[in-house]
Amino acid sequence: MAAGAPQCELDRSVRFGGMNWESNLVLVEIERFIAKHGYGCNSEVLPTETLPALAALQRGDLDINSEIWLNSTLEPWTKAEATGKVKRIGDIYMGGEAWFIPKYTAERLPELKKAADLPKFKDAFKDPEEPSKGRFYGCPAGWGCEVVSTNLFKALGLGDTFTLFSPGTGATQKAALTAAYQRKENIVFYYWYPTPLVGSMDLVKLELPPYDAAKQKCLTNPNCEKPQASDYPENPVFTAVTTKFTQDAPKLTQFLSKVKVPLDVMNQTMAYMEKNEAEPQPTAMWFLKNKQDVWTAWLPADVTERVKAAL
């Protein structure tokens, strides 16, 4: 071991949860690089999904869940936290969800400002399978956001003029939107951010009625009888670790609790990933090399120097 090389607080690999979306996979690689070169810790990534990851964290099979989206997991997270086995340690950014049109569409249809105005413009968004209606690209079938998209679609009374298209998978949705965007076709769709798609396209949000907690609660319920329109709430995204990890690895906990990425920086990182068709690991290296003002704020000076030396 080189002089001054750090000794990891744990005598085993640190276990990160690898969720199946881009911002989380990149963040995990950034954190692993810092853990290795700054703190001398080896780590592994265990592929998982949102709810199984929470259960694994409570069992102690995972140490770190880098990105928990609070609005999508409010009830299960609240229950997990109440056990005392897991802790919320740092807020990374405020994620969001919206209904979008491309900027070129907004320029072609200057009167289209609100989601409620869509019926007047149905012909601009012709559904190839049902040309008398427009097409709205909702959320992939079976995702939590599909429930809200469907209820919002009903609440805005769009059923007479638009079809609600739910792609089979996230990849199908992304491919359809990307192809239409490249052809400069008019599209209106639901999406969330930070994501490579939102980071790499020039988009305009359609206005929704002001956020209302009670209306939003019904919108998230598949059996909501009379959905009423409400804007999406802001979506805090935070890091959680096991309580045992905070006791065994206080320095790593201190670092992870400071991880915070401005939304525009995360969008730039996602846009880099999209344009270069880059995997999470090279995208993480791009971030570490190009966004040093962001990550050096998370670390003590000696750790920063070791990480910089490794780059």
mmCIF file of N, CA and C in Angstrom, residues 170-301:
data_model
loop_
_atom_site.group_PDB
_atom_site.id
_atom_site.type_symbol
_atom_site.label_atom_id
_atom_site.label_comp_id
_atom_site.label_asym_id
_atom_site.label_seq_id
_atom_site.Cartn_x
_atom_site.Cartn_y
_atom_site.Cartn_z
ATOM 1 N N GLY A 170 -40.064 1.064 -21.510
ATOM 2 C CA GLY A 170 -39.377 2.355 -21.516
ATOM 3 C C GLY A 170 -38.565 2.550 -22.789
ATOM 4 N N ALA A 171 -37.958 1.457 -23.269
ATOM 5 C CA ALA A 171 -37.126 1.553 -24.480
ATOM 6 C C ALA A 171 -37.974 1.862 -25.713
ATOM 7 N N THR A 172 -39.178 1.238 -25.795
ATOM 8 C CA THR A 172 -40.080 1.495 -26.930
ATOM 9 C C THR A 172 -40.507 2.953 -26.925
ATOM 10 N N GLN A 173 -40.834 3.439 -25.726
ATOM 11 C CA GLN A 173 -41.268 4.829 -25.579
ATOM 12 C C GLN A 173 -40.166 5.776 -26.052
ATOM 13 N N LYS A 174 -38.955 5.525 -25.570
ATOM 14 C CA LYS A 174 -37.840 6.403 -25.906
ATOM 15 C C LYS A 174 -37.547 6.366 -27.409
ATOM 16 N N ALA A 175 -37.582 5.169 -27.997
ATOM 17 C CA ALA A 175 -37.296 5.019 -29.434
ATOM 18 C C ALA A 175 -38.334 5.772 -30.273
ATOM 19 N N ALA A 176 -39.612 5.651 -29.902
ATOM 20 C CA ALA A 176 -40.686 6.315 -30.656
ATOM 21 C C ALA A 176 -40.528 7.835 -30.579
ATOM 22 N N LEU A 177 -40.249 8.341 -29.392
ATOM 23 C CA LEU A 177 -40.126 9.793 -29.208
ATOM 24 C C LEU A 177 -38.893 10.330 -29.924
ATOM 25 N N THR A 178 -37.787 9.578 -29.833
ATOM 26 C CA THR A 178 -36.546 10.024 -30.468
ATOM 27 C C THR A 178 -36.701 10.077 -31.992
ATOM 28 N N ALA A 179 -37.334 9.048 -32.550
ATOM 29 C CA ALA A 179 -37.532 9.007 -34.012
ATOM 30 C C ALA A 179 -38.394 10.181 -34.479
ATOM 31 N N ALA A 180 -39.486 10.434 -33.756
ATOM 32 C CA ALA A 180 -40.378 11.540 -34.129
ATOM 33 C C ALA A 180 -39.652 12.887 -34.019
ATOM 34 N N TYR A 181 -38.854 13.028 -32.978
ATOM 35 C CA TYR A 181 -38.121 14.283 -32.748
ATOM 36 C C TYR A 181 -37.106 14.527 -33.868
ATOM 37 N N GLN A 182 -36.416 13.451 -34.268
ATOM 38 C CA GLN A 182 -35.417 13.595 -35.343
ATOM 39 C C GLN A 182 -36.075 13.983 -36.661
ATOM 40 N N ARG A 183 -37.322 13.534 -36.849
ATOM 41 C CA ARG A 183 -38.051 13.885 -38.081
ATOM 42 C C ARG A 183 -38.805 15.201 -37.938
ATOM 43 N N LYS A 184 -38.624 15.865 -36.790
ATOM 44 C CA LYS A 184 -39.299 17.139 -36.513
ATOM 45 C C LYS A 184 -40.827 17.018 -36.583
ATOM 46 N N GLU A 185 -41.354 15.862 -36.154
ATOM 47 C CA GLU A 185 -42.808 15.696 -36.117
ATOM 48 C C GLU A 185 -43.337 16.306 -34.818
ATOM 49 N N ASN A 186 -44.600 16.740 -34.858
ATOM 50 C CA ASN A 186 -45.229 17.230 -33.632
ATOM 51 C C ASN A 186 -45.541 16.039 -32.733
ATOM 52 N N ILE A 187 -45.103 16.110 -31.478
ATOM 53 C CA ILE A 187 -45.420 15.057 -30.509
ATOM 54 C C ILE A 187 -45.752 15.713 -29.177
ATOM 55 N N VAL A 188 -46.640 15.081 -28.442
ATOM 56 C CA VAL A 188 -46.937 15.518 -27.075
ATOM 57 C C VAL A 188 -46.835 14.274 -26.201
ATOM 58 N N PHE A 189 -46.114 14.398 -25.075
ATOM 59 C CA PHE A 189 -45.803 13.188 -24.309
ATOM 60 C C PHE A 189 -45.481 13.490 -22.850
ATOM 61 N N TYR A 190 -45.609 12.436 -22.058
ATOM 62 C CA TYR A 190 -45.181 12.465 -20.658
ATOM 63 C C TYR A 190 -43.722 12.028 -20.585
ATOM 64 N N TYR A 191 -42.920 12.688 -19.729
ATOM 65 C CA TYR A 191 -41.587 12.158 -19.445
ATOM 66 C C TYR A 191 -41.125 12.675 -18.087
ATOM 67 N N TRP A 192 -40.070 12.097 -17.579
ATOM 68 C CA TRP A 192 -39.530 12.498 -16.276
ATOM 69 C C TRP A 192 -38.084 12.938 -16.482
ATOM 70 N N TYR A 193 -37.550 13.644 -15.516
ATOM 71 C CA TYR A 193 -36.165 14.150 -15.639
ATOM 72 C C TYR A 193 -35.542 14.217 -14.248
ATOM 73 N N PRO A 194 -34.198 14.129 -14.178
ATOM 74 C CA PRO A 194 -33.220 14.142 -15.266
ATOM 75 C C PRO A 194 -33.134 12.779 -15.972
ATOM 76 N N THR A 195 -33.154 12.832 -17.300
ATOM 77 C CA THR A 195 -33.018 11.648 -18.152
ATOM 78 C C THR A 195 -32.237 12.050 -19.398
ATOM 79 N N PRO A 196 -31.579 11.083 -20.068
ATOM 80 C CA PRO A 196 -30.873 11.415 -21.309
ATOM 81 C C PRO A 196 -31.810 12.047 -22.336
ATOM 82 N N LEU A 197 -33.049 11.570 -22.408
ATOM 83 C CA LEU A 197 -33.971 12.086 -23.422
ATOM 84 C C LEU A 197 -34.260 13.573 -23.193
ATOM 85 N N VAL A 198 -34.627 13.940 -21.957
ATOM 86 C CA VAL A 198 -34.940 15.350 -21.680
ATOM 87 C C VAL A 198 -33.667 16.198 -21.764
ATOM 88 N N GLY A 199 -32.540 15.605 -21.354
ATOM 89 C CA GLY A 199 -31.284 16.350 -21.408
ATOM 90 C C GLY A 199 -30.845 16.676 -22.822
ATOM 91 N N SER A 200 -31.194 15.797 -23.777
ATOM 92 C CA SER A 200 -30.662 15.980 -25.132
ATOM 93 C C SER A 200 -31.645 16.653 -26.100
ATOM 94 N N MET A 201 -32.914 16.836 -25.689
ATOM 95 C CA MET A 201 -33.894 17.474 -26.583
ATOM 96 C C MET A 201 -34.225 18.878 -26.088
ATOM 97 N N ASP A 202 -34.657 19.722 -27.023
ATOM 98 C CA ASP A 202 -35.093 21.066 -26.665
ATOM 99 C C ASP A 202 -36.613 21.012 -26.509
ATOM 100 N N LEU A 203 -37.088 21.028 -25.250
ATOM 101 C CA LEU A 203 -38.502 20.773 -24.978
ATOM 102 C C LEU A 203 -39.166 21.931 -24.235
ATOM 103 N N VAL A 204 -40.490 21.976 -24.346
ATOM 104 C CA VAL A 204 -41.293 22.971 -23.621
ATOM 105 C C VAL A 204 -42.344 22.202 -22.821
ATOM 106 N N LYS A 205 -42.528 22.597 -21.556
ATOM 107 C CA LYS A 205 -43.551 21.941 -20.730
ATOM 108 C C LYS A 205 -44.912 22.553 -21.027
ATOM 109 N N LEU A 206 -45.937 21.713 -21.094
ATOM 110 C CA LEU A 206 -47.309 22.231 -21.175
ATOM 111 C C LEU A 206 -47.777 22.539 -19.752
ATOM 112 N N GLU A 207 -48.481 23.656 -19.603
ATOM 113 C CA GLU A 207 -48.961 24.022 -18.272
ATOM 114 C C GLU A 207 -50.094 23.099 -17.841
ATOM 115 N N LEU A 208 -50.014 22.680 -16.574
ATOM 116 C CA LEU A 208 -51.100 21.916 -15.952
ATOM 117 C C LEU A 208 -51.660 22.790 -14.827
ATOM 118 N N PRO A 209 -52.905 22.527 -14.370
ATOM 119 C CA PRO A 209 -53.434 23.326 -13.258
ATOM 120 C C PRO A 209 -52.499 23.228 -12.051
ATOM 121 N N PRO A 210 -52.547 24.207 -11.139
ATOM 122 C CA PRO A 210 -51.613 24.219 -10.011
ATOM 123 C C PRO A 210 -51.658 22.908 -9.224
ATOM 124 N N TYR A 211 -50.518 22.568 -8.647
ATOM 125 C CA TYR A 211 -50.418 21.337 -7.847
ATOM 126 C C TYR A 211 -51.383 21.399 -6.665
ATOM 127 N N ASP A 212 -52.094 20.312 -6.461
ATOM 128 C CA ASP A 212 -53.037 20.203 -5.342
ATOM 129 C C ASP A 212 -52.864 18.808 -4.744
ATOM 130 N N ALA A 213 -52.450 18.753 -3.479
ATOM 131 C CA ALA A 213 -52.083 17.462 -2.860
ATOM 132 C C ALA A 213 -53.233 16.452 -2.866
ATOM 133 N N ALA A 214 -54.454 16.914 -2.565
ATOM 134 C CA ALA A 214 -55.590 15.987 -2.504
ATOM 135 C C ALA A 214 -55.916 15.441 -3.894
ATOM 136 N N LYS A 215 -55.895 16.329 -4.902
ATOM 137 C CA LYS A 215 -56.159 15.883 -6.281
ATOM 138 C C LYS A 215 -55.070 14.920 -6.742
ATOM 139 N N GLN A 216 -53.825 15.257 -6.408
ATOM 140 C CA GLN A 216 -52.697 14.413 -6.805
ATOM 141 C C GLN A 216 -52.821 13.025 -6.188
ATOM 142 N N LYS A 217 -53.284 12.975 -4.938
ATOM 143 C CA LYS A 217 -53.412 11.690 -4.255
ATOM 144 C C LYS A 217 -54.393 10.787 -5.016
ATOM 145 N N CYS A 218 -55.508 11.370 -5.475
ATOM 146 C CA CYS A 218 -56.479 10.586 -6.233
ATOM 147 C C CYS A 218 -55.880 10.181 -7.596
ATOM 148 N N LEU A 219 -55.100 11.081 -8.197
ATOM 149 C CA LEU A 219 -54.484 10.768 -9.495
ATOM 150 C C LEU A 219 -53.554 9.555 -9.411
ATOM 151 N N THR A 220 -52.960 9.321 -8.246
ATOM 152 C CA THR A 220 -52.036 8.177 -8.103
ATOM 153 C C THR A 220 -52.790 6.885 -7.796
ATOM 154 N N ASN A 221 -54.126 6.974 -7.653
ATOM 155 C CA ASN A 221 -54.937 5.804 -7.314
ATOM 156 C C ASN A 221 -55.582 5.233 -8.583
ATOM 157 N N PRO A 222 -55.307 3.965 -8.921
ATOM 158 C CA PRO A 222 -55.874 3.375 -10.146
ATOM 159 C C PRO A 222 -57.408 3.403 -10.142
ATOM 160 N N ASN A 223 -58.022 3.476 -8.941
ATOM 161 C CA ASN A 223 -59.491 3.468 -8.861
ATOM 162 C C ASN A 223 -60.081 4.838 -8.553
ATOM 163 N N CYS A 224 -59.315 5.898 -8.836
ATOM 164 C CA CYS A 224 -59.803 7.267 -8.594
ATOM 165 C C CYS A 224 -61.085 7.486 -9.418
ATOM 166 N N GLU A 225 -62.200 7.780 -8.732
ATOM 167 C CA GLU A 225 -63.479 7.836 -9.440
ATOM 168 C C GLU A 225 -63.653 9.095 -10.269
ATOM 169 N N LYS A 226 -63.293 10.240 -9.675
ATOM 170 C CA LYS A 226 -63.465 11.499 -10.417
ATOM 171 C C LYS A 226 -62.150 12.252 -10.435
ATOM 172 N N PRO A 227 -61.221 11.821 -11.307
ATOM 173 C CA PRO A 227 -59.918 12.496 -11.298
ATOM 174 C C PRO A 227 -60.049 13.976 -11.661
ATOM 175 N N GLN A 228 -59.294 14.802 -10.937
ATOM 176 C CA GLN A 228 -59.227 16.234 -11.254
ATOM 177 C C GLN A 228 -57.767 16.573 -11.535
ATOM 178 N N ALA A 229 -57.570 17.468 -12.498
ATOM 179 C CA ALA A 229 -56.206 17.759 -12.949
ATOM 180 C C ALA A 229 -55.401 18.522 -11.908
ATOM 181 N N SER A 230 -54.154 18.126 -11.759
ATOM 182 C CA SER A 230 -53.209 18.829 -10.885
ATOM 183 C C SER A 230 -51.824 18.662 -11.502
ATOM 184 N N ASP A 231 -50.998 19.657 -11.330
ATOM 185 C CA ASP A 231 -49.616 19.540 -11.798
ATOM 186 C C ASP A 231 -48.901 18.460 -10.994
ATOM 187 N N TYR A 232 -47.804 17.950 -11.553
ATOM 188 C CA TYR A 232 -46.989 16.972 -10.813
ATOM 189 C C TYR A 232 -46.274 17.702 -9.677
ATOM 190 N N PRO A 233 -46.124 17.044 -8.531
ATOM 191 C CA PRO A 233 -45.350 17.667 -7.461
ATOM 192 C C PRO A 233 -43.859 17.575 -7.785
ATOM 193 N N GLU A 234 -43.076 18.405 -7.118
ATOM 194 C CA GLU A 234 -41.631 18.228 -7.225
ATOM 195 C C GLU A 234 -41.309 16.876 -6.585
ATOM 196 N N ASN A 235 -40.249 16.253 -7.052
ATOM 197 C CA ASN A 235 -39.979 14.882 -6.622
ATOM 198 C C ASN A 235 -38.585 14.801 -5.999
ATOM 199 N N PRO A 236 -38.484 14.927 -4.663
ATOM 200 C CA PRO A 236 -37.149 14.874 -4.060
ATOM 201 C C PRO A 236 -36.507 13.514 -4.292
ATOM 202 N N VAL A 237 -35.249 13.543 -4.702
ATOM 203 C CA VAL A 237 -34.487 12.311 -4.922
ATOM 204 C C VAL A 237 -33.355 12.312 -3.892
ATOM 205 N N PHE A 238 -33.284 11.248 -3.085
ATOM 206 C CA PHE A 238 -32.317 11.243 -1.987
ATOM 207 C C PHE A 238 -31.587 9.906 -1.904
ATOM 208 N N THR A 239 -30.533 9.885 -1.102
ATOM 209 C CA THR A 239 -29.739 8.676 -0.866
ATOM 210 C C THR A 239 -30.130 8.076 0.480
ATOM 211 N N ALA A 240 -30.235 6.745 0.516
ATOM 212 C CA ALA A 240 -30.514 6.051 1.784
ATOM 213 C C ALA A 240 -29.452 4.986 2.010
ATOM 214 N N VAL A 241 -29.134 4.782 3.269
ATOM 215 C CA VAL A 241 -28.168 3.735 3.646
ATOM 216 C C VAL A 241 -28.733 2.972 4.841
ATOM 217 N N THR A 242 -28.115 1.846 5.169
ATOM 218 C CA THR A 242 -28.549 1.142 6.374
ATOM 219 C C THR A 242 -27.988 1.880 7.590
ATOM 220 N N THR A 243 -28.713 1.781 8.695
ATOM 221 C CA THR A 243 -28.271 2.424 9.938
ATOM 222 C C THR A 243 -26.922 1.838 10.372
ATOM 223 N N LYS A 244 -26.736 0.537 10.134
ATOM 224 C CA LYS A 244 -25.471 -0.120 10.491
ATOM 225 C C LYS A 244 -24.303 0.481 9.698
ATOM 226 N N PHE A 245 -24.555 0.784 8.416
ATOM 227 C CA PHE A 245 -23.513 1.393 7.577
ATOM 228 C C PHE A 245 -23.080 2.745 8.159
ATOM 229 N N THR A 246 -24.030 3.527 8.660
ATOM 230 C CA THR A 246 -23.665 4.844 9.226
ATOM 231 C C THR A 246 -22.764 4.671 10.448
ATOM 232 N N GLN A 247 -22.930 3.541 11.167
ATOM 233 C CA GLN A 247 -22.100 3.279 12.364
ATOM 234 C C GLN A 247 -20.729 2.725 11.973
ATOM 235 N N ASP A 248 -20.710 1.817 10.971
ATOM 236 C CA ASP A 248 -19.456 1.151 10.585
ATOM 237 C C ASP A 248 -18.584 2.009 9.671
ATOM 238 N N ALA A 249 -19.216 2.898 8.909
ATOM 239 C CA ALA A 249 -18.469 3.684 7.901
ATOM 240 C C ALA A 249 -18.847 5.167 7.971
ATOM 241 N N PRO A 250 -18.508 5.829 9.082
ATOM 242 C CA PRO A 250 -18.914 7.234 9.235
ATOM 243 C C PRO A 250 -18.338 8.169 8.166
ATOM 244 N N LYS A 251 -17.099 7.895 7.704
ATOM 245 C CA LYS A 251 -16.507 8.788 6.690
ATOM 246 C C LYS A 251 -17.208 8.645 5.349
ATOM 247 N N LEU A 252 -17.487 7.389 4.961
ATOM 248 C CA LEU A 252 -18.223 7.170 3.708
ATOM 249 C C LEU A 252 -19.631 7.760 3.809
ATOM 250 N N THR A 253 -20.251 7.614 4.971
ATOM 251 C CA THR A 253 -21.593 8.172 5.173
ATOM 252 C C THR A 253 -21.556 9.687 5.008
ATOM 253 N N GLN A 254 -20.517 10.308 5.589
ATOM 254 C CA GLN A 254 -20.353 11.764 5.496
ATOM 255 C C GLN A 254 -20.257 12.187 4.024
ATOM 256 N N PHE A 255 -19.457 11.458 3.247
ATOM 257 C CA PHE A 255 -19.321 11.761 1.811
ATOM 258 C C PHE A 255 -20.665 11.603 1.093
ATOM 259 N N LEU A 256 -21.327 10.458 1.285
ATOM 260 C CA LEU A 256 -22.584 10.195 0.568
ATOM 261 C C LEU A 256 -23.678 11.192 0.941
ATOM 262 N N SER A 257 -23.632 11.687 2.180
ATOM 263 C CA SER A 257 -24.670 12.624 2.610
ATOM 264 C C SER A 257 -24.488 13.987 1.938
ATOM 265 N N LYS A 258 -23.290 14.232 1.381
ATOM 266 C CA LYS A 258 -23.034 15.529 0.729
ATOM 267 C C LYS A 258 -23.229 15.480 -0.784
ATOM 268 N N VAL A 259 -23.477 14.284 -1.321
ATOM 269 C CA VAL A 259 -23.639 14.159 -2.779
ATOM 270 C C VAL A 259 -24.891 14.922 -3.203
ATOM 271 N N LYS A 260 -24.665 15.943 -4.033
ATOM 272 C CA LYS A 260 -25.746 16.807 -4.498
ATOM 273 C C LYS A 260 -25.349 17.249 -5.899
ATOM 274 N N VAL A 261 -26.257 17.125 -6.853
ATOM 275 C CA VAL A 261 -25.922 17.496 -8.240
ATOM 276 C C VAL A 261 -26.966 18.483 -8.751
ATOM 277 N N PRO A 262 -26.548 19.688 -9.175
ATOM 278 C CA PRO A 262 -27.541 20.611 -9.728
ATOM 279 C C PRO A 262 -28.233 19.961 -10.929
ATOM 280 N N LEU A 263 -29.530 20.209 -11.062
ATOM 281 C CA LEU A 263 -30.316 19.548 -12.100
ATOM 282 C C LEU A 263 -29.760 19.807 -13.500
ATOM 283 N N ASP A 264 -29.314 21.041 -13.758
ATOM 284 C CA ASP A 264 -28.794 21.331 -15.112
ATOM 285 C C ASP A 264 -27.521 20.525 -15.381
ATOM 286 N N VAL A 265 -26.724 20.294 -14.339
ATOM 287 C CA VAL A 265 -25.494 19.492 -14.503
ATOM 288 C C VAL A 265 -25.854 18.027 -14.776
ATOM 289 N N MET A 266 -26.882 17.535 -14.066
ATOM 290 C CA MET A 266 -27.302 16.148 -14.298
ATOM 291 C C MET A 266 -27.859 16.019 -15.712
ATOM 292 N N ASN A 267 -28.611 17.013 -16.159
ATOM 293 C CA ASN A 267 -29.139 16.979 -17.531
ATOM 294 C C ASN A 267 -28.013 17.005 -18.568
ATOM 295 N N GLN A 268 -26.976 17.809 -18.304
ATOM 296 C CA GLN A 268 -25.813 17.836 -19.227
ATOM 297 C C GLN A 268 -25.127 16.470 -19.271
ATOM 298 N N THR A 269 -25.015 15.845 -18.091
ATOM 299 C CA THR A 269 -24.371 14.531 -17.995
ATOM 300 C C THR A 269 -25.188 13.491 -18.759
ATOM 301 N N MET A 270 -26.513 13.559 -18.600
ATOM 302 C CA MET A 270 -27.408 12.637 -19.311
ATOM 303 C C MET A 270 -27.354 12.893 -20.828
ATOM 304 N N ALA A 271 -27.234 14.169 -21.208
ATOM 305 C CA ALA A 271 -27.149 14.514 -22.639
ATOM 306 C C ALA A 271 -25.846 13.974 -23.234
ATOM 307 N N TYR A 272 -24.747 14.062 -22.462
ATOM 308 C CA TYR A 272 -23.469 13.501 -22.916
ATOM 309 C C TYR A 272 -23.626 11.999 -23.160
ATOM 310 N N MET A 273 -24.296 11.323 -22.224
ATOM 311 C CA MET A 273 -24.487 9.878 -22.307
ATOM 312 C C MET A 273 -25.267 9.518 -23.575
ATOM 313 N N GLU A 274 -26.325 10.301 -23.839
ATOM 314 C CA GLU A 274 -27.190 10.048 -24.989
ATOM 315 C C GLU A 274 -26.444 10.277 -26.304
ATOM 316 N N LYS A 275 -25.768 11.440 -26.404
ATOM 317 C CA LYS A 275 -25.117 11.803 -27.675
ATOM 318 C C LYS A 275 -23.979 10.842 -28.026
ATOM 319 N N ASN A 276 -23.303 10.353 -26.988
ATOM 320 C CA ASN A 276 -22.147 9.476 -27.237
ATOM 321 C C ASN A 276 -22.478 8.001 -27.083
ATOM 322 N N GLU A 277 -23.761 7.718 -26.853
ATOM 323 C CA GLU A 277 -24.198 6.337 -26.598
ATOM 324 C C GLU A 277 -23.267 5.681 -25.589
ATOM 325 N N ALA A 278 -22.952 6.440 -24.522
ATOM 326 C CA ALA A 278 -21.954 5.989 -23.548
ATOM 327 C C ALA A 278 -22.585 5.124 -22.457
ATOM 328 N N GLU A 279 -21.801 4.189 -21.971
ATOM 329 C CA GLU A 279 -22.218 3.359 -20.838
ATOM 330 C C GLU A 279 -22.080 4.198 -19.554
ATOM 331 N N PRO A 280 -22.662 3.707 -18.428
ATOM 332 C CA PRO A 280 -22.583 4.489 -17.188
ATOM 333 C C PRO A 280 -21.153 4.821 -16.738
ATOM 334 N N GLN A 281 -20.241 3.839 -16.865
ATOM 335 C CA GLN A 281 -18.898 4.075 -16.324
ATOM 336 C C GLN A 281 -18.134 5.203 -17.061
ATOM 337 N N PRO A 282 -18.054 5.179 -18.406
ATOM 338 C CA PRO A 282 -17.408 6.310 -19.088
ATOM 339 C C PRO A 282 -18.137 7.645 -18.882
ATOM 340 N N THR A 283 -19.457 7.575 -18.695
ATOM 341 C CA THR A 283 -20.209 8.812 -18.424
ATOM 342 C C THR A 283 -19.797 9.369 -17.061
ATOM 343 N N ALA A 284 -19.611 8.472 -16.093
ATOM 344 C CA ALA A 284 -19.161 8.890 -14.757
ATOM 345 C C ALA A 284 -17.774 9.537 -14.842
ATOM 346 N N MET A 285 -16.893 8.965 -15.668
ATOM 347 C CA MET A 285 -15.546 9.537 -15.817
ATOM 348 C C MET A 285 -15.623 10.929 -16.441
ATOM 349 N N TRP A 286 -16.511 11.094 -17.428
ATOM 350 C CA TRP A 286 -16.700 12.423 -18.048
ATOM 351 C C TRP A 286 -17.115 13.437 -16.986
ATOM 352 N N PHE A 287 -18.057 13.028 -16.114
ATOM 353 C CA PHE A 287 -18.536 13.911 -15.044
ATOM 354 C C PHE A 287 -17.377 14.269 -14.097
ATOM 355 N N LEU A 288 -16.614 13.253 -13.678
ATOM 356 C CA LEU A 288 -15.526 13.492 -12.722
ATOM 357 C C LEU A 288 -14.454 14.425 -13.302
ATOM 358 N N LYS A 289 -14.228 14.308 -14.624
ATOM 359 C CA LYS A 289 -13.205 15.160 -15.249
ATOM 360 C C LYS A 289 -13.726 16.573 -15.533
ATOM 361 N N ASN A 290 -15.015 16.678 -15.887
ATOM 362 C CA ASN A 290 -15.538 17.965 -16.366
ATOM 363 C C ASN A 290 -16.355 18.751 -15.346
ATOM 364 N N LYS A 291 -16.738 18.114 -14.245
ATOM 365 C CA LYS A 291 -17.597 18.801 -13.261
ATOM 366 C C LYS A 291 -16.936 18.794 -11.881
ATOM 367 N N GLN A 292 -15.634 19.126 -11.871
ATOM 368 C CA GLN A 292 -14.889 19.026 -10.603
ATOM 369 C C GLN A 292 -15.409 19.999 -9.553
ATOM 370 N N ASP A 293 -15.941 21.145 -9.998
ATOM 371 C CA ASP A 293 -16.475 22.103 -9.022
ATOM 372 C C ASP A 293 -17.653 21.503 -8.255
ATOM 373 N N VAL A 294 -18.376 20.556 -8.886
ATOM 374 C CA VAL A 294 -19.527 19.932 -8.213
ATOM 375 C C VAL A 294 -19.056 18.904 -7.185
ATOM 376 N N TRP A 295 -18.260 17.914 -7.619
ATOM 377 C CA TRP A 295 -17.962 16.807 -6.699
ATOM 378 C C TRP A 295 -16.902 17.119 -5.650
ATOM 379 N N THR A 296 -16.030 18.087 -5.924
ATOM 380 C CA THR A 296 -15.021 18.397 -4.892
ATOM 381 C C THR A 296 -15.684 18.986 -3.643
ATOM 382 N N ALA A 297 -16.878 19.561 -3.805
ATOM 383 C CA ALA A 297 -17.606 20.117 -2.650
ATOM 384 C C ALA A 297 -18.114 19.017 -1.704
ATOM 385 N N TRP A 298 -18.112 17.767 -2.176
ATOM 386 C CA TRP A 298 -18.610 16.666 -1.334
ATOM 387 C C TRP A 298 -17.533 16.121 -0.395
ATOM 388 N N LEU A 299 -16.255 16.486 -0.662
ATOM 389 C CA LEU A 299 -15.144 15.735 -0.067
ATOM 390 C C LEU A 299 -14.173 16.605 0.710
ATOM 391 N N PRO A 300 -13.515 16.016 1.731
ATOM 392 C CA PRO A 300 -12.404 16.716 2.383
ATOM 393 C C PRO A 300 -11.227 16.854 1.404
ATOM 394 N N ALA A 301 -10.339 17.805 1.682
ATOM 395 C CA ALA A 301 -9.248 18.129 0.753
ATOM 396 C C ALA A 301 -8.360 16.928 0.426
#
